[in-house]
Short mmCIF file of C-alpha atoms in Angstrom, two decimals:
data_model
loop_
_atom_site.label_atom_id
_atom_site.label_comp_id
_atom_site.label_asym_id
_atom_site.label_seq_id
_atom_site.Cartn_x
_atom_site.Cartn_y
_atom_site.Cartn_z
CA MET A 1059 16.43 -9.52 10.84
CA LYS A 1060 12.66 -10.00 10.51
CA LYS A 1061 12.86 -9.53 6.73
CA LEU A 1062 15.69 -12.07 6.59
CA ILE A 1063 13.64 -14.60 8.53
CA CYS A 1064 10.67 -14.07 6.19
CA LEU A 1065 12.90 -14.53 3.17
CA CYS A 1066 14.35 -17.73 4.56
CA LEU A 1067 10.89 -19.12 5.27
CA GLY A 1068 9.85 -18.22 1.74
CA LEU A 1069 12.86 -20.06 0.31
CA ILE A 1070 12.07 -23.11 2.40
CA LEU A 1071 8.54 -23.24 1.07
CA CYS A 1072 9.48 -22.52 -2.50
CA GLY A 1073 12.35 -24.91 -2.59
CA CYS A 1074 -4.78 17.36 0.27
CA THR A 1075 -4.65 18.38 -3.08
CA GLY A 1076 -6.73 20.73 -5.12
CA ALA A 1077 -7.22 18.01 -7.69
CA PRO A 1078 -10.85 16.83 -7.71
CA THR A 1079 -9.77 13.22 -8.18
CA ALA A 1080 -8.19 13.05 -4.73
CA GLN A 1081 -11.34 14.36 -3.08
CA ASN A 1082 -13.48 11.89 -5.02
CA ASP A 1083 -11.32 9.01 -3.85
CA GLU A 1084 -11.87 10.01 -0.24
CA VAL A 1085 -15.61 9.43 -0.47
CA LYS A 1086 -15.48 6.43 -2.79
CA LYS A 1087 -17.27 3.39 -1.42
CA VAL A 1088 -16.12 -0.17 -1.97
CA ASN A 1089 -18.33 -3.23 -2.17
CA VAL A 1090 -17.97 -4.86 1.25
CA ASN A 1091 -19.73 -8.09 0.31
CA VAL A 1092 -17.47 -9.54 -2.37
CA ILE A 1093 -13.86 -9.93 -3.45
CA GLU A 1094 -13.68 -7.49 -6.36
CA VAL A 1095 -11.26 -9.19 -8.76
CA SER A 1096 -12.67 -10.03 -12.18
CA ALA A 1097 -9.97 -12.38 -13.41
CA SER A 1098 -10.19 -15.94 -14.66
CA THR A 1099 -6.47 -16.83 -14.69
CA ILE A 1100 -3.52 -16.28 -12.39
CA ASP A 1101 -1.64 -14.65 -15.28
CA GLU A 1102 -4.30 -11.95 -15.38
CA ILE A 1103 -3.97 -11.35 -11.66
CA GLU A 1104 -0.19 -11.06 -11.89
CA GLU A 1105 -0.58 -8.33 -14.51
CA MET A 1106 -3.46 -6.62 -12.71
CA ALA A 1107 -1.63 -6.38 -9.38
CA ILE A 1108 1.53 -4.67 -10.63
CA LYS A 1109 -0.46 -2.43 -13.00
CA ASP A 1110 -2.76 -1.35 -10.16
CA VAL A 1111 0.18 -0.36 -7.97
CA GLU A 1112 1.93 1.53 -10.75
CA GLU A 1113 -1.22 3.41 -11.79
CA THR A 1114 -2.05 4.34 -8.19
CA ASN A 1115 1.45 5.66 -7.62
CA GLU A 1116 1.42 7.60 -10.90
CA LYS A 1117 -1.86 9.19 -9.88
CA LEU A 1118 -0.41 10.24 -6.52
CA LYS A 1119 2.68 11.68 -8.20
CA SER A 1120 0.53 13.59 -10.69
CA GLU A 1121 -1.56 15.10 -7.88
CA ARG A 1122 1.62 15.92 -5.93
CA ASP A 1123 3.18 17.66 -8.93
CA ALA A 1124 -0.02 19.61 -9.66
CA LEU A 1125 0.07 20.86 -6.08
CA GLY A 1126 3.71 21.85 -6.55
CA GLU A 1127 2.79 23.97 -9.56
CA GLU A 1128 0.25 25.84 -7.44
CA ILE A 1129 2.43 26.28 -4.35
CA THR A 1130 5.66 27.89 -5.52
CA ASP A 1131 6.85 30.01 -2.59
CA TYR A 1132 6.50 30.53 1.16
CA ASN A 1133 3.48 32.83 0.91
CA SER A 1134 1.54 30.51 -1.37
CA TYR A 1135 2.41 27.62 0.94
CA THR A 1136 1.02 29.33 4.05
CA LYS A 1137 -2.14 30.27 2.14
CA ASN A 1138 -2.63 26.72 0.85
CA VAL A 1139 -1.36 24.58 3.70
CA ASP A 1140 -4.80 22.97 3.98
CA LYS A 1141 -4.41 21.69 0.42
CA VAL A 1142 -1.15 20.02 1.40
CA LYS A 1143 -2.88 18.36 4.35
CA THR A 1144 -5.70 17.25 2.07
CA TYR A 1145 -3.17 15.74 -0.31
CA TYR A 1146 -1.69 13.67 2.50
CA GLU A 1147 -5.15 12.51 3.57
CA GLY A 1148 -6.07 11.55 0.02
CA ALA A 1149 -2.75 9.79 -0.58
CA LEU A 1150 -3.19 7.69 2.54
CA LYS A 1151 -6.76 6.84 1.59
CA GLN A 1152 -5.69 5.71 -1.87
CA THR A 1153 -2.80 3.72 -0.39
CA GLU A 1154 -5.17 2.01 2.03
CA LEU A 1155 -7.58 1.12 -0.78
CA LEU A 1156 -4.66 -0.24 -2.79
CA SER A 1157 -3.61 -2.38 0.16
CA ILE A 1158 -7.07 -3.95 0.26
CA ARG A 1159 -6.98 -4.65 -3.46
CA LEU A 1160 -3.61 -6.38 -3.16
CA ARG A 1161 -5.05 -8.65 -0.51
CA GLU A 1162 -7.97 -9.35 -2.85
CA TYR A 1163 -5.55 -10.27 -5.64
CA ALA A 1164 -3.81 -12.70 -3.29
CA TYR A 1165 -7.10 -14.28 -2.27
CA LYS A 1166 -8.38 -14.62 -5.84
CA TYR A 1167 -5.02 -16.04 -6.93
CA ALA A 1168 -5.32 -18.75 -4.29
CA GLU A 1169 -8.99 -19.39 -5.07
CA LEU A 1170 -8.28 -20.01 -8.76
CA ILE A 1171 -5.48 -22.45 -7.94
CA MET A 1172 -7.43 -24.34 -5.29
CA ASN A 1173 -10.36 -24.76 -7.69
CA GLU A 1174 -8.16 -26.36 -10.34
CA ASP A 1175 -8.30 -30.11 -10.87
CA THR A 1176 -4.60 -30.62 -10.19
CA SER A 1177 -2.44 -32.46 -7.67
CA TYR A 1178 -1.41 -31.09 -4.29
CA LYS A 1179 2.13 -30.89 -5.63
CA VAL A 1180 1.07 -28.63 -8.51
CA LYS A 1181 -1.12 -26.49 -6.24
CA TYR A 1182 1.75 -26.10 -3.78
CA LYS A 1183 4.07 -24.96 -6.56
CA ASP A 1184 1.55 -22.60 -8.19
CA LEU A 1185 0.70 -20.90 -4.89
CA SER A 1186 4.28 -19.62 -4.74
CA GLY A 1187 3.14 -17.08 -7.33
CA ILE A 1188 1.41 -15.14 -4.54
CA TYR A 1189 4.82 -14.62 -2.96
CA GLU A 1190 6.63 -13.85 -6.20
CA TYR A 1191 4.16 -11.60 -7.99
CA ILE A 1192 2.07 -9.99 -5.25
CA TYR A 1193 4.22 -10.02 -2.10
CA GLU A 1194 7.49 -9.35 -3.92
CA ASP A 1195 6.80 -7.53 -7.22
CA ALA A 1196 3.65 -5.59 -6.36
CA GLY A 1197 4.76 -5.11 -2.75
CA LYS A 1198 8.10 -3.62 -3.75
CA ALA A 1199 6.42 -1.33 -6.27
CA MET A 1200 4.01 -0.17 -3.56
CA TYR A 1201 6.99 0.76 -1.37
CA GLU A 1202 7.77 3.60 -3.79
CA ILE A 1203 4.72 5.50 -2.52
CA TYR A 1204 6.46 5.75 0.85
CA ASP A 1205 10.05 5.90 -0.34
CA LYS A 1206 9.71 8.30 -3.28
CA THR A 1207 6.29 9.86 -3.87
CA LEU A 1208 5.73 11.04 -0.29
CA LYS A 1209 9.42 11.46 0.46
CA ASP A 1210 9.65 14.09 -2.28
CA MET A 1211 7.11 16.22 -0.41
CA TYR A 1212 9.85 16.96 2.13
CA ASP A 1213 12.18 18.22 -0.59
CA MET A 1214 9.42 20.36 -2.08
CA TYR A 1215 8.33 22.09 1.12
CA CYS A 1216 10.37 21.51 4.31
CA ASP A 1217 13.72 21.45 2.56
CA GLY A 1218 12.53 23.58 -0.36
CA ILE A 1219 10.36 26.69 -0.37
CA ILE A 1220 10.05 26.90 3.44
CA LYS A 1221 13.79 26.54 3.97
CA ASP A 1222 14.43 29.15 1.27
CA ALA A 1223 12.38 31.70 3.25
CA TYR A 1224 14.51 31.34 6.40
CA ASP A 1225 16.20 34.74 6.07
CA GLU A 1226 13.04 36.54 4.96
CA ILE A 1227 10.54 35.59 7.69
CA ASP A 1228 10.39 36.24 11.42
CA TYR A 1229 12.14 33.26 13.01
CA ASP A 1230 9.33 32.27 15.38
CA GLU A 1231 6.81 32.25 12.55
CA TRP A 1232 9.18 30.41 10.24
CA TYR A 1233 9.96 27.81 12.90
CA ASP A 1234 6.28 27.09 13.55
CA VAL A 1235 5.49 26.74 9.84
CA HIS A 1236 8.50 24.50 9.25
CA SER A 1237 7.75 22.34 12.30
CA ASP A 1238 4.11 21.89 11.33
CA ALA A 1239 5.06 21.04 7.75
CA TYR A 1240 7.58 18.48 8.97
CA ASP A 1241 5.10 16.89 11.39
CA ASP A 1242 2.43 16.59 8.68
CA TRP A 1243 4.92 15.03 6.28
CA TYR A 1244 6.41 12.68 8.86
CA ASP A 1245 3.02 11.46 10.08
CA ALA A 1246 1.72 10.82 6.56
CA ARG A 1247 4.85 8.98 5.53
CA SER A 1248 4.87 6.89 8.71
CA ASP A 1249 1.24 5.90 8.12
CA ALA A 1250 2.04 4.97 4.51
CA TYR A 1251 4.88 2.77 5.71
CA ASP A 1252 2.61 1.03 8.22
CA ILE A 1253 0.02 0.33 5.52
CA TRP A 1254 2.71 -1.10 3.23
CA TYR A 1255 4.26 -3.23 5.96
CA ASP A 1256 0.94 -4.64 7.18
CA THR A 1257 -0.12 -5.43 3.61
CA ARG A 1258 2.98 -7.45 2.85
CA SER A 1259 2.89 -9.17 6.24
CA ASP A 1260 -0.72 -10.28 5.77
CA ILE A 1261 -0.10 -11.52 2.23
CA TYR A 1262 3.05 -13.35 3.27
CA ASP A 1263 1.34 -15.04 6.21
CA PHE A 1264 -1.62 -16.02 4.04
CA GLN A 1265 0.44 -17.72 1.34
CA TYR A 1266 2.77 -19.33 3.89
CA ASP A 1267 -0.07 -20.82 5.93
CA LEU A 1268 -2.00 -21.90 2.85
CA ARG A 1269 0.95 -23.65 1.25
CA SER A 1270 1.68 -25.41 4.53
CA GLU A 1271 -1.83 -26.87 4.61
CA VAL A 1272 -1.64 -27.86 0.95
CA TYR A 1273 1.67 -29.57 1.65
CA ASP A 1274 -0.09 -31.56 4.39
CA HIS A 1275 -3.02 -32.36 2.04
CA ASP A 1276 -5.40 -30.86 4.60
CA ASP A 1277 -8.36 -29.56 2.58
CA GLU A 1278 -10.36 -28.58 5.65
CA ARG A 1279 -7.55 -26.42 7.00
CA VAL A 1280 -7.01 -24.91 3.55
CA GLN A 1281 -10.63 -23.79 3.45
CA LYS A 1282 -10.40 -22.36 6.96
CA LYS A 1283 -7.35 -20.30 5.96
CA MET A 1284 -9.16 -19.08 2.85
CA ASP A 1285 -12.30 -18.16 4.79
CA LYS A 1286 -10.32 -16.37 7.51
CA PHE A 1287 -8.39 -14.26 5.00
CA LYS A 1288 -11.53 -13.39 3.05
CA LYS A 1289 -13.32 -12.37 6.24
CA SER A 1290 -10.42 -10.08 7.19
CA ILE A 1291 -10.53 -8.42 3.75
CA LEU A 1292 -14.27 -7.80 3.90
CA ARG A 1293 -13.88 -6.36 7.40
CA MET A 1294 -11.22 -3.96 6.13
CA LYS A 1295 -13.55 -2.88 3.33
CA GLU A 1296 -16.25 -2.11 5.88
CA ASP A 1297 -13.80 -0.07 7.95
CA VAL A 1298 -12.54 1.95 4.99
CA ASN A 1299 -16.11 2.95 4.13
CA ASP A 1300 -16.74 4.36 7.63
#
């Protein structure tokens, strides 16, 4: 119902892995003082946003598959369970960083439009691109991290090599390993969903509020909305560096 309400509002307005790369991403610092989007047109941002999501997801899938080549049976799983946990941690970190970048794309998109010497009517229309290209296109592509990339980890381990060992391992041991694997997978996937949901909600609210102020020709309120969103992004960048 909430998604339906959001869609209606939008229509009204519009008329642990062993891979070194994952470990490096965990300690990567972001610049907390600026919005890091080097684009001069909204067309560039539209391309950058979807490409960023697709490349991030491909990287996570590549790291997941590399882990799958290393962990091929129950014994290798129990010996390398920490690597699975590290993969989840790295995947969530990369998803969180992606969520910040998507917010930055939305902010920069709005900034470019608001700095143009055009009418309120044109600005109002152009701002709908935040909804179409970042909230919708990039947001839906980001959902695949939760719905496919991390979901497949269940098939690989819980419903795969661990399940296959059911008749070969002492039941109590097998149950504990399976339960722990499920909990790790469930928690990581739930966190990924929360990141995705919060990202889209923030971007939707930003473009909705901004377009409302543009519709009312209220430049002061527009700037306040811009400043508030930028401040929230920079705060998130500080938190992710902690």
